[in-house]
GROMACS .gro file of C-alpha atoms in nm:
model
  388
    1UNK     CA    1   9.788   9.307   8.193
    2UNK     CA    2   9.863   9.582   8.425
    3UNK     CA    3   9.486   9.683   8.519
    4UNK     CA    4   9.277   9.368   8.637
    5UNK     CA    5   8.980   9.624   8.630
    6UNK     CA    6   8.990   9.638   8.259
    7UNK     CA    7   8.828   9.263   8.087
    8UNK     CA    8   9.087   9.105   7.838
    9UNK     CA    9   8.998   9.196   7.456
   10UNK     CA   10   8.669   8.939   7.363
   11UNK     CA   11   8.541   8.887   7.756
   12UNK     CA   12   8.145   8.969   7.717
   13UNK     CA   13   7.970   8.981   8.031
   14UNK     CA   14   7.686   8.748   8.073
   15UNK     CA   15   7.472   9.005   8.319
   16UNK     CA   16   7.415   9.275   8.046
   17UNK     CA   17   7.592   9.170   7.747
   18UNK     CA   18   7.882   9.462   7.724
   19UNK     CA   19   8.190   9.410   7.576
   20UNK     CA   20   8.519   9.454   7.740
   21UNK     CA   21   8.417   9.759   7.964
   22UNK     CA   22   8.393   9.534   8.276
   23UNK     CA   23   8.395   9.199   8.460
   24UNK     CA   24   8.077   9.030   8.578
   25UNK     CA   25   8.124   9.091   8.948
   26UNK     CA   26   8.166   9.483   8.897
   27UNK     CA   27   7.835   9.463   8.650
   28UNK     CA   28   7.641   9.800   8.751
   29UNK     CA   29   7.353   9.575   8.641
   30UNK     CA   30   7.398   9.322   8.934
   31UNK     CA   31   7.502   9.626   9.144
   32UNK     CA   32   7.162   9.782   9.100
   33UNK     CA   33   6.969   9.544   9.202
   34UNK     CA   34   7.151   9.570   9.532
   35UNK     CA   35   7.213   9.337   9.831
   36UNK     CA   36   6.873   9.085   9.788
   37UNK     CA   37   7.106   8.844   9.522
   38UNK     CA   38   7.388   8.829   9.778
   39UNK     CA   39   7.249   8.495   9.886
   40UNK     CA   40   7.177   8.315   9.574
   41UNK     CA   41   6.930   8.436   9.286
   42UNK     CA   42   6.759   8.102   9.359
   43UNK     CA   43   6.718   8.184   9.716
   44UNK     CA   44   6.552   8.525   9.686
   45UNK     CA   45   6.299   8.399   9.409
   46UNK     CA   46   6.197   8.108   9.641
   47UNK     CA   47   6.163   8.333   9.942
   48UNK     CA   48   6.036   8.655   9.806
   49UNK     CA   49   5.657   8.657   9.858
   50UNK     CA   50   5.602   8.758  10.204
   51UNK     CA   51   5.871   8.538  10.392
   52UNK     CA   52   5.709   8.191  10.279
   53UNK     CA   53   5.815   8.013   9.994
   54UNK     CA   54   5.724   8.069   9.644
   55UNK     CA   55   5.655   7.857   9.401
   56UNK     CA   56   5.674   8.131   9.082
   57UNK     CA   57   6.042   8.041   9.052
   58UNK     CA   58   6.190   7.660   8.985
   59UNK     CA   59   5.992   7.351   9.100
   60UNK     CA   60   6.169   7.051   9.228
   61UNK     CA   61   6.047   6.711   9.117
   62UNK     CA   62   5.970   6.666   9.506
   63UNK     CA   63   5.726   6.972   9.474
   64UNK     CA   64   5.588   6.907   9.172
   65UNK     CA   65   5.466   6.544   9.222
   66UNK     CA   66   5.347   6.644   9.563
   67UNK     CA   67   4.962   6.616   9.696
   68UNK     CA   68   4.711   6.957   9.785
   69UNK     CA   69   4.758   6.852  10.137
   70UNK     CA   70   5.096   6.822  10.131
   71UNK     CA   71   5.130   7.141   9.933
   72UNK     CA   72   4.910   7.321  10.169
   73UNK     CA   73   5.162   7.189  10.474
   74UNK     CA   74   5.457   7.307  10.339
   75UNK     CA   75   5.312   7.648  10.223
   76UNK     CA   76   5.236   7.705  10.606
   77UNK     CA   77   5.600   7.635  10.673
   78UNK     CA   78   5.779   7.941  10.725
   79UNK     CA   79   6.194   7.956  10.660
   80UNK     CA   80   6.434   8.006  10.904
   81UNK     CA   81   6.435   8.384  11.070
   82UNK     CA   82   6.782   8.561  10.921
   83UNK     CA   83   6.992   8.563  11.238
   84UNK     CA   84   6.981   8.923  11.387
   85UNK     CA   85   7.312   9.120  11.315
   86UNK     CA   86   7.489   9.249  11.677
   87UNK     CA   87   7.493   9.591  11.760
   88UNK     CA   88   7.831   9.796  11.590
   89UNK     CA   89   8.003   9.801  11.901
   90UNK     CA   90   7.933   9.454  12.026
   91UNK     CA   91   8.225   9.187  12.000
   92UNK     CA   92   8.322   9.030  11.697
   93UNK     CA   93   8.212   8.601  11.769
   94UNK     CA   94   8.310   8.360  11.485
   95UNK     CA   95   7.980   8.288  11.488
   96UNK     CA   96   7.870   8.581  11.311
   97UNK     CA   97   8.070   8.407  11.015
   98UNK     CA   98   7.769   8.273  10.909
   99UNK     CA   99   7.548   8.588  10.897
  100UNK     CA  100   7.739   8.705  10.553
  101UNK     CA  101   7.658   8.596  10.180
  102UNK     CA  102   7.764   8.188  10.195
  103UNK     CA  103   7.851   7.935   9.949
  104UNK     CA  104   7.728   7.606  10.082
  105UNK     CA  105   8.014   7.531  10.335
  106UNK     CA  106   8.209   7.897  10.305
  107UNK     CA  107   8.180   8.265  10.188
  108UNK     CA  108   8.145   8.348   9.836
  109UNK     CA  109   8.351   8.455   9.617
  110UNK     CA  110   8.264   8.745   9.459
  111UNK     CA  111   8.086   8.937   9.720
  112UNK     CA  112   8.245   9.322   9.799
  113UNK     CA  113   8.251   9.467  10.131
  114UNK     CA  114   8.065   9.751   9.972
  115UNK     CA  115   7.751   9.571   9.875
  116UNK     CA  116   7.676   9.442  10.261
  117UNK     CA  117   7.414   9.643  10.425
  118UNK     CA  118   7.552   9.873  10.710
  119UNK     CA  119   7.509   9.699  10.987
  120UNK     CA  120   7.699   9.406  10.844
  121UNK     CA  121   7.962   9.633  10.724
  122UNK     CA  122   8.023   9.715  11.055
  123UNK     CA  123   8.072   9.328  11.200
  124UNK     CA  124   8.323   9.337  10.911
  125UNK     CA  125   8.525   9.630  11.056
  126UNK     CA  126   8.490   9.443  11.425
  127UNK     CA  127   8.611   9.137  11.251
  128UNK     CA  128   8.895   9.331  11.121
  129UNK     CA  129   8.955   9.500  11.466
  130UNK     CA  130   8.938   9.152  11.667
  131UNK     CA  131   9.184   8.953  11.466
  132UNK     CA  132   9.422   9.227  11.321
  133UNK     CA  133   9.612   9.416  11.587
  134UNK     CA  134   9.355   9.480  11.832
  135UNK     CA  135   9.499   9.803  11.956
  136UNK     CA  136   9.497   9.979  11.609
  137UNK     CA  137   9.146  10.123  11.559
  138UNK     CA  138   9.289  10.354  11.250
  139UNK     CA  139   9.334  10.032  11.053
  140UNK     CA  140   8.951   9.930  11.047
  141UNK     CA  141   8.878  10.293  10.999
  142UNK     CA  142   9.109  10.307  10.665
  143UNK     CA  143   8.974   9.996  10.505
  144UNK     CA  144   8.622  10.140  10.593
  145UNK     CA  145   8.745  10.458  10.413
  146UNK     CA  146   8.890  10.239  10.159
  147UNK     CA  147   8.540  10.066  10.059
  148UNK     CA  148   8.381  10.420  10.061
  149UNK     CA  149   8.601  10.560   9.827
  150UNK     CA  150   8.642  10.252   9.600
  151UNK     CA  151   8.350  10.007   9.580
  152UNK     CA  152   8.474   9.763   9.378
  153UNK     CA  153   8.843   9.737   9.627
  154UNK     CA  154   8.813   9.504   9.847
  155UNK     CA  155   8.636   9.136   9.805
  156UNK     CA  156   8.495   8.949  10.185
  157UNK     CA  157   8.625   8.681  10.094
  158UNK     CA  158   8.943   8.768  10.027
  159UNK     CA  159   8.969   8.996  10.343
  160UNK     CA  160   8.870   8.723  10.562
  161UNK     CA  161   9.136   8.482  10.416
  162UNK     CA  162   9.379   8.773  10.478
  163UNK     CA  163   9.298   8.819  10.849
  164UNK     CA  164   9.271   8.502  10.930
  165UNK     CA  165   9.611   8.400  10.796
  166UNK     CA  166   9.771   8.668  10.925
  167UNK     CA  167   9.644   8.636  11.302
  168UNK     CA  168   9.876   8.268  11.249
  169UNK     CA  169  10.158   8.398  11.078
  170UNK     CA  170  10.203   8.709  11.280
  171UNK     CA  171  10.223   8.477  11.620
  172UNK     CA  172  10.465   8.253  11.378
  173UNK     CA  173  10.639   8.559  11.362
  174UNK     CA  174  10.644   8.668  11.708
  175UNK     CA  175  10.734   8.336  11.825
  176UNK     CA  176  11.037   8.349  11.657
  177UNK     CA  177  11.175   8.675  11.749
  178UNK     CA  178  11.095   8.479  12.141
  179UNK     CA  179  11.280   8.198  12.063
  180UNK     CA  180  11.607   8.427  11.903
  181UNK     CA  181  11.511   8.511  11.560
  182UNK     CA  182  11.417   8.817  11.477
  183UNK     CA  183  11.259   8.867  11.140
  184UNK     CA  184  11.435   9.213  10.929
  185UNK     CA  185  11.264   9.130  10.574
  186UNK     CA  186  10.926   9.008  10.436
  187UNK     CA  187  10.862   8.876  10.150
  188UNK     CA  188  10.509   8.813  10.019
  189UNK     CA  189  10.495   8.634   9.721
  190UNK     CA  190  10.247   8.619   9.499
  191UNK     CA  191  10.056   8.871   9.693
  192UNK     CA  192   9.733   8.966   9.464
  193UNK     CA  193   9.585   9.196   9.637
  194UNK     CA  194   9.862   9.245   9.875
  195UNK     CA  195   9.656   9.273  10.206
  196UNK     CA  196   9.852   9.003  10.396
  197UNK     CA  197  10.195   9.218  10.316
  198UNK     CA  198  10.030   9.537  10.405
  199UNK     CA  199   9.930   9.406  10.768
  200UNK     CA  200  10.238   9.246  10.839
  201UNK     CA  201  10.431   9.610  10.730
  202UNK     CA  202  10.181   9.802  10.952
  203UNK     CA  203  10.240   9.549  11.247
  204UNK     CA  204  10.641   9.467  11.219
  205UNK     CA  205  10.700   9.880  11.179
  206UNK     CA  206  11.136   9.749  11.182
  207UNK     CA  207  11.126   9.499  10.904
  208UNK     CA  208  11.115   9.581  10.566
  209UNK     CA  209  10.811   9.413  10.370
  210UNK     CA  210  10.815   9.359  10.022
  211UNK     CA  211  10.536   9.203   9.768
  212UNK     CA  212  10.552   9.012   9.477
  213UNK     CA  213  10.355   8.981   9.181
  214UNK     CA  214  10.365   8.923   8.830
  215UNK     CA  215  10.181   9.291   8.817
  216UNK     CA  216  10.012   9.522   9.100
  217UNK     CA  217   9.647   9.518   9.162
  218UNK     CA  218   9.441   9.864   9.224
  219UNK     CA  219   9.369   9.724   9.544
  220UNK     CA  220   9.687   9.732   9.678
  221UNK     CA  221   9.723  10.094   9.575
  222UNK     CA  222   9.380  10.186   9.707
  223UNK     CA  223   9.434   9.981  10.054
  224UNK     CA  224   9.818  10.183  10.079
  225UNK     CA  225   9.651  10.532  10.037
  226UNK     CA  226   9.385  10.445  10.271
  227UNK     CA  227   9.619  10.289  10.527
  228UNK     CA  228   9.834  10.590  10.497
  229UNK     CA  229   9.622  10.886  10.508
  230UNK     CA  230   9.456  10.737  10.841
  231UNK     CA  231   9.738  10.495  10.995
  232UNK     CA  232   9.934  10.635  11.288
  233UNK     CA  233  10.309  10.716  11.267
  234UNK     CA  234  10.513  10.475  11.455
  235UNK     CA  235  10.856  10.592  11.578
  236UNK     CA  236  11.024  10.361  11.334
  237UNK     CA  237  10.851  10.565  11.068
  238UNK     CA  238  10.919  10.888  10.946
  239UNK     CA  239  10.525  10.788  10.748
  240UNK     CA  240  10.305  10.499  10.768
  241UNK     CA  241  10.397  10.215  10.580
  242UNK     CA  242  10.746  10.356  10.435
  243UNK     CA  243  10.899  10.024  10.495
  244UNK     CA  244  10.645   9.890  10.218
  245UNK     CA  245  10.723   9.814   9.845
  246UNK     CA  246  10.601   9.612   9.581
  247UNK     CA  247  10.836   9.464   9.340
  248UNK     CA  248  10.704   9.328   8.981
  249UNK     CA  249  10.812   8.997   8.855
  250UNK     CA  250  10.836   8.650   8.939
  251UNK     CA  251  10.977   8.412   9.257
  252UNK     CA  252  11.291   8.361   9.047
  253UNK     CA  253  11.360   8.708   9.057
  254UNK     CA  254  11.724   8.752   9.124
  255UNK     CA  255  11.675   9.085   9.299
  256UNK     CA  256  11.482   8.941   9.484
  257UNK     CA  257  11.686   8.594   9.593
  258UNK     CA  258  11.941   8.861   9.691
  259UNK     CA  259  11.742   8.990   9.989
  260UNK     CA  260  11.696   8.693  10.138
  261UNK     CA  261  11.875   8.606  10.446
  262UNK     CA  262  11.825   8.412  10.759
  263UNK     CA  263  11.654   8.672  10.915
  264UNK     CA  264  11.405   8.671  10.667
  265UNK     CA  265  11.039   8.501  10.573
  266UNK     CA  266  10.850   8.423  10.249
  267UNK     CA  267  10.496   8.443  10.279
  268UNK     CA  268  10.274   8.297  10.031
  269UNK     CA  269   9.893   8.340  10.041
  270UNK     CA  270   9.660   8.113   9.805
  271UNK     CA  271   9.953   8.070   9.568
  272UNK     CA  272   9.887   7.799   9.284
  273UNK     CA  273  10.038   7.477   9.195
  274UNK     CA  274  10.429   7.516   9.194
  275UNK     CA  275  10.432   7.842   9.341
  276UNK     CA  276  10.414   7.683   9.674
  277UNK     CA  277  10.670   7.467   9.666
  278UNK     CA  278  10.920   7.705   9.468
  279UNK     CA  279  10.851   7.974   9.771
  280UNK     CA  280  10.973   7.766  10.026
  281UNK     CA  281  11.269   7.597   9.858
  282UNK     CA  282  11.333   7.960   9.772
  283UNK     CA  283  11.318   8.027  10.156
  284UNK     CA  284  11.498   7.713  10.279
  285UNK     CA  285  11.788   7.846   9.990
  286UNK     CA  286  11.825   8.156  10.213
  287UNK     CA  287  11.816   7.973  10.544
  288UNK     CA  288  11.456   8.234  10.553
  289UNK     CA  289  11.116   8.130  10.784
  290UNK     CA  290  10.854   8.047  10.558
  291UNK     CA  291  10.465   8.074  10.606
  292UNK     CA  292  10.192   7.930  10.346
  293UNK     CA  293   9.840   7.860  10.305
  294UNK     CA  294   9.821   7.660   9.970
  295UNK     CA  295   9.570   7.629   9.758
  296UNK     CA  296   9.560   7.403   9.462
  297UNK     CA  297   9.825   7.154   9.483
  298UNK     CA  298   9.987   6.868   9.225
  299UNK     CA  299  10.017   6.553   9.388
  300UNK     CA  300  10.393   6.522   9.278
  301UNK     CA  301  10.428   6.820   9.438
  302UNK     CA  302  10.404   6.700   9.800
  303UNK     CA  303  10.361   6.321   9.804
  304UNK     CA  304  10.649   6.083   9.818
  305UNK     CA  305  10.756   5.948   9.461
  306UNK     CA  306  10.553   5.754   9.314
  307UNK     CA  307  10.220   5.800   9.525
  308UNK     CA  308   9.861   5.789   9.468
  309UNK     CA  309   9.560   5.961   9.608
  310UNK     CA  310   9.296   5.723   9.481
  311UNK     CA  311   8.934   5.757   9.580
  312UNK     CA  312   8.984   6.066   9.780
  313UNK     CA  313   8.741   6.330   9.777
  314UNK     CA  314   8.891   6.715   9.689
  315UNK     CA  315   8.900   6.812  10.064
  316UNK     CA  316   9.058   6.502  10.150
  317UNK     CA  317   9.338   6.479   9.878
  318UNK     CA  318   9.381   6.875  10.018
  319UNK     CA  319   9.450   6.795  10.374
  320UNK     CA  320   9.656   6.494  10.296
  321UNK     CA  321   9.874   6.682  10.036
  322UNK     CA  322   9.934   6.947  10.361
  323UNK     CA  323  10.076   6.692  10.581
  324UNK     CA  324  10.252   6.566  10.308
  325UNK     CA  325  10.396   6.905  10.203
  326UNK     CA  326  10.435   7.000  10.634
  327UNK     CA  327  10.651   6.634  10.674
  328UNK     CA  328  10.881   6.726  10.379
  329UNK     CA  329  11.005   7.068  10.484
  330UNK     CA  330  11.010   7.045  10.865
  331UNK     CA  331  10.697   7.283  10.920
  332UNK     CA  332  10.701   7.376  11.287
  333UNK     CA  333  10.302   7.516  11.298
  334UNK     CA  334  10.065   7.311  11.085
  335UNK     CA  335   9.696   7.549  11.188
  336UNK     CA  336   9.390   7.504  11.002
  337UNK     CA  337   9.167   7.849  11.006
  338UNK     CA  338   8.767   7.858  11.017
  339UNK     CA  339   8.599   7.677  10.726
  340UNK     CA  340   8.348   7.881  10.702
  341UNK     CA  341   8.590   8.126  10.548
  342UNK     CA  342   8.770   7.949  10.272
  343UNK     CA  343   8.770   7.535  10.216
  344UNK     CA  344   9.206   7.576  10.105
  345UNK     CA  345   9.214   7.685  10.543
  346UNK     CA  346   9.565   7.503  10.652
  347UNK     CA  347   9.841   7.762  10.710
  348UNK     CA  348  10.200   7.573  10.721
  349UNK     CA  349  10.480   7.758  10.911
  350UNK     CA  350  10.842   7.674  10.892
  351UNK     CA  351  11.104   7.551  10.992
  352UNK     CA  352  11.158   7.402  11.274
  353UNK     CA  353  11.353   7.614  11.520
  354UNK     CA  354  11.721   7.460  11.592
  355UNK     CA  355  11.674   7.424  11.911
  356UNK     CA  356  11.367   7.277  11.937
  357UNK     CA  357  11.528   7.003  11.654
  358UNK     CA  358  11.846   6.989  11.929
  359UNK     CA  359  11.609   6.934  12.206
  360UNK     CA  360  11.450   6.678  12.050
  361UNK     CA  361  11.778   6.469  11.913
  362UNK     CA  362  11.908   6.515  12.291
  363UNK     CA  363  11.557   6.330  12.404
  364UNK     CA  364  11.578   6.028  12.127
  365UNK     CA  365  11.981   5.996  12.197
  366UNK     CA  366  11.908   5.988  12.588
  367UNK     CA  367  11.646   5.669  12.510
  368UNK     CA  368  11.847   5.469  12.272
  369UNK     CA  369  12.141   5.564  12.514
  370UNK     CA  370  12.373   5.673  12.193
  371UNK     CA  371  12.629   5.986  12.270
  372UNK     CA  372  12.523   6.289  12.077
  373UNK     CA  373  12.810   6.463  11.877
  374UNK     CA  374  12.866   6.824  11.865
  375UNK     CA  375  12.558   6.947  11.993
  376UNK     CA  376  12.414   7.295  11.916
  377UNK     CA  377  12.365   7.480  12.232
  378UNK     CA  378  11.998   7.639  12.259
  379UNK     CA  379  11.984   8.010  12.177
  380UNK     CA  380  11.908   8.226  12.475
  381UNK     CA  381  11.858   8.515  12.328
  382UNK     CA  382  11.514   8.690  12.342
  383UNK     CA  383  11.397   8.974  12.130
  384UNK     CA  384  11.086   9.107  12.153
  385UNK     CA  385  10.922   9.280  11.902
  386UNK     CA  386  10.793   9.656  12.031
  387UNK     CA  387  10.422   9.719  12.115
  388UNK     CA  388  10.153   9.879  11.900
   0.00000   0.00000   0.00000
């Protein structure tokens, strides 16, 4: 499948009925009726009539067993005033979270940047400009350019997953350039979309970034236009973005392997199952960094052999399997992002500077009194990465 625009042969969509021409999220149907479904169809039946609830859509057994009286109470019972959307140019607060089209503990799924009103388009773009290099205005400006030119591009969801694990692994990043380890190569594996990759390229202008997939997305084209029509030219480029590529196939991609180094990092966004545990053995192979934020996880996969997660509710099982998964490859930054933007929020860095592991043998060997052998001296070297 090389267009994930185009439905497989036999998908029908359940909106209209058409055959093959589209998925249910890009129905023009749904699109037509415009922003007032954003928040549930349920939702906007039940408070369409004047503000106060309405009873012409489905009754509860609550409401229909009720009495006049108590009919006549809660008819007189207005809901909740929408909270009022901040000026363009105010801010960005985490609160504001909360203000776009929610599931019942995080954002949905299927909502585009493009069908938000304006004014919450805009909190998007602050969002973008608060979290993702600050002093780059072009890049909110190109993904607003982005959305204008193609609707159907970019999902909220998805975006806010992206900033929000890149604002971790970018300090990752950073950190270890500080600490003597400079990062020269990027690898994003199973990137989707690709919008983690392409911030990381447009922030670390001197490393080469490259992103992985088992076949590109339109987005990623789109987003790289967008990003390089607008983007500024940074003395490491001769154009934005040239140290950018995308490379088809899978994370036992030779070519790929062959890149790897120990000045490099695998990146994995949202990958499934054993792609999260094949990226960073592929990483720890290479001596590379490695930064995930998993998503659905085997519990073979992470737990000790033999384990059980009994009686553990999804969320649960999820955070345990991260501290399992953190405790088995030496993760150095275990950081879990807002809820409110995705319930799979832990982002696992790794490994371990050898240092810090030096520092801390010195520290156990100077309690129990035991000579240490050979040990590493701590790197002094700083390099710092240059400024926007």
């Amino acid at each position: 499948m090389s267009n994930t625009n185009v439905p497989y042969a036999g998908y029908k969509c359940t909106a209209c009925g058409d055959e093959g021409n589209h998925w249910r999220v890009n129905c023009p149907v749904l699109r037509d009726q415009g922003p007032k479904h954003l928040f549930g169809s349920k939702k906007s039946r039940f408070f369409a009539v004047g503000g106060r609830p309405s009873l012409t859509g489905t009754v509860s057994w609550r409401h229909a067993h009720e009495t006049e009286q108590e009919k006549q109470e809660r008819m007189q019972v207005s809901p909740p005033e929408p909270t009022a959307v901040p000026p363009a140019d105010a801010a960005w607060s985490p609160a504001e979270l909360e203000s776009f089209p929610m599931r019942a503990s995080c954002l949905q799924q299927n909502v585009m940047v493009a069908d938000l009103s304006p004014e919450l388009q805009h909190r998007v773009w602050a969002y973008v400009s608060r979290l993702v290099m600050p002093q780059n205005a072009e890049l909110p400006r190109a993904l607003a350019a982005c959305v204008a030119q193609h609707p159907t591009a970019l999902r909220l969801k998805e975006l806010a997953e992206s900033i929000e694990a890149f604002a971790v692994i970018e300090a990752f990043l950073c950190g270890s350039a500080r600490e003597g380890r400079p990062i020269e190569l990027i690898a994003d594996c199973a990137c989707g979309h690709g919008l983690v990759g392409i911030f990381l390229a447009y922030r670390f202008p001197h490393a080469q970034v490259v992103c992985v997939d088992l076949f590109k997305r339109d987005t990623f084209d789109q987003v790289v236009a967008a990003v390089r029509q607008m983007g500024g030219k940074l003395p490491a480029w001769r154009a934005p973005l040239e140290n950018l590529s995308f490379m088809i196939g899978s994370l036992d991609n030779p070519e790929l392997r062959a890149q790897l180094g120990p000045r490099a990092a695998v990146v994995a966004l949202h990958a499934c199952t054993e792609a999260n545990t094949a990226a960073v053995a592929m990483a720890e192979a290479a001596g590379a960094a490695w930064a995930l934020m998993p998503c659905c996880m085997r519990t073979e996969e992470a737990a000790p052999a033999g384990c059980q997660l009994l009686h553990c509710t999804d969320e649960t099982k999820y955070l345990l399997l991260c501290g399992m998964l953190a405790a088995q490859h030496r993760a150095a930054v275990v950081v879990p992002v807002d809820r409110r933007v995705t319930n799979r929020n832990v982002v696992i860095c790794g490994p371990v500077p050898r240092h810090l592991s030096d520092r801390a043998a010195r520290y156990r060997c100077k309690q129990t009194q035991y000579p240490l052998q050979n040990p590493r001296k701590p790197r002094s070297k700083h390099v710092k990465y240059p400024d926007y």
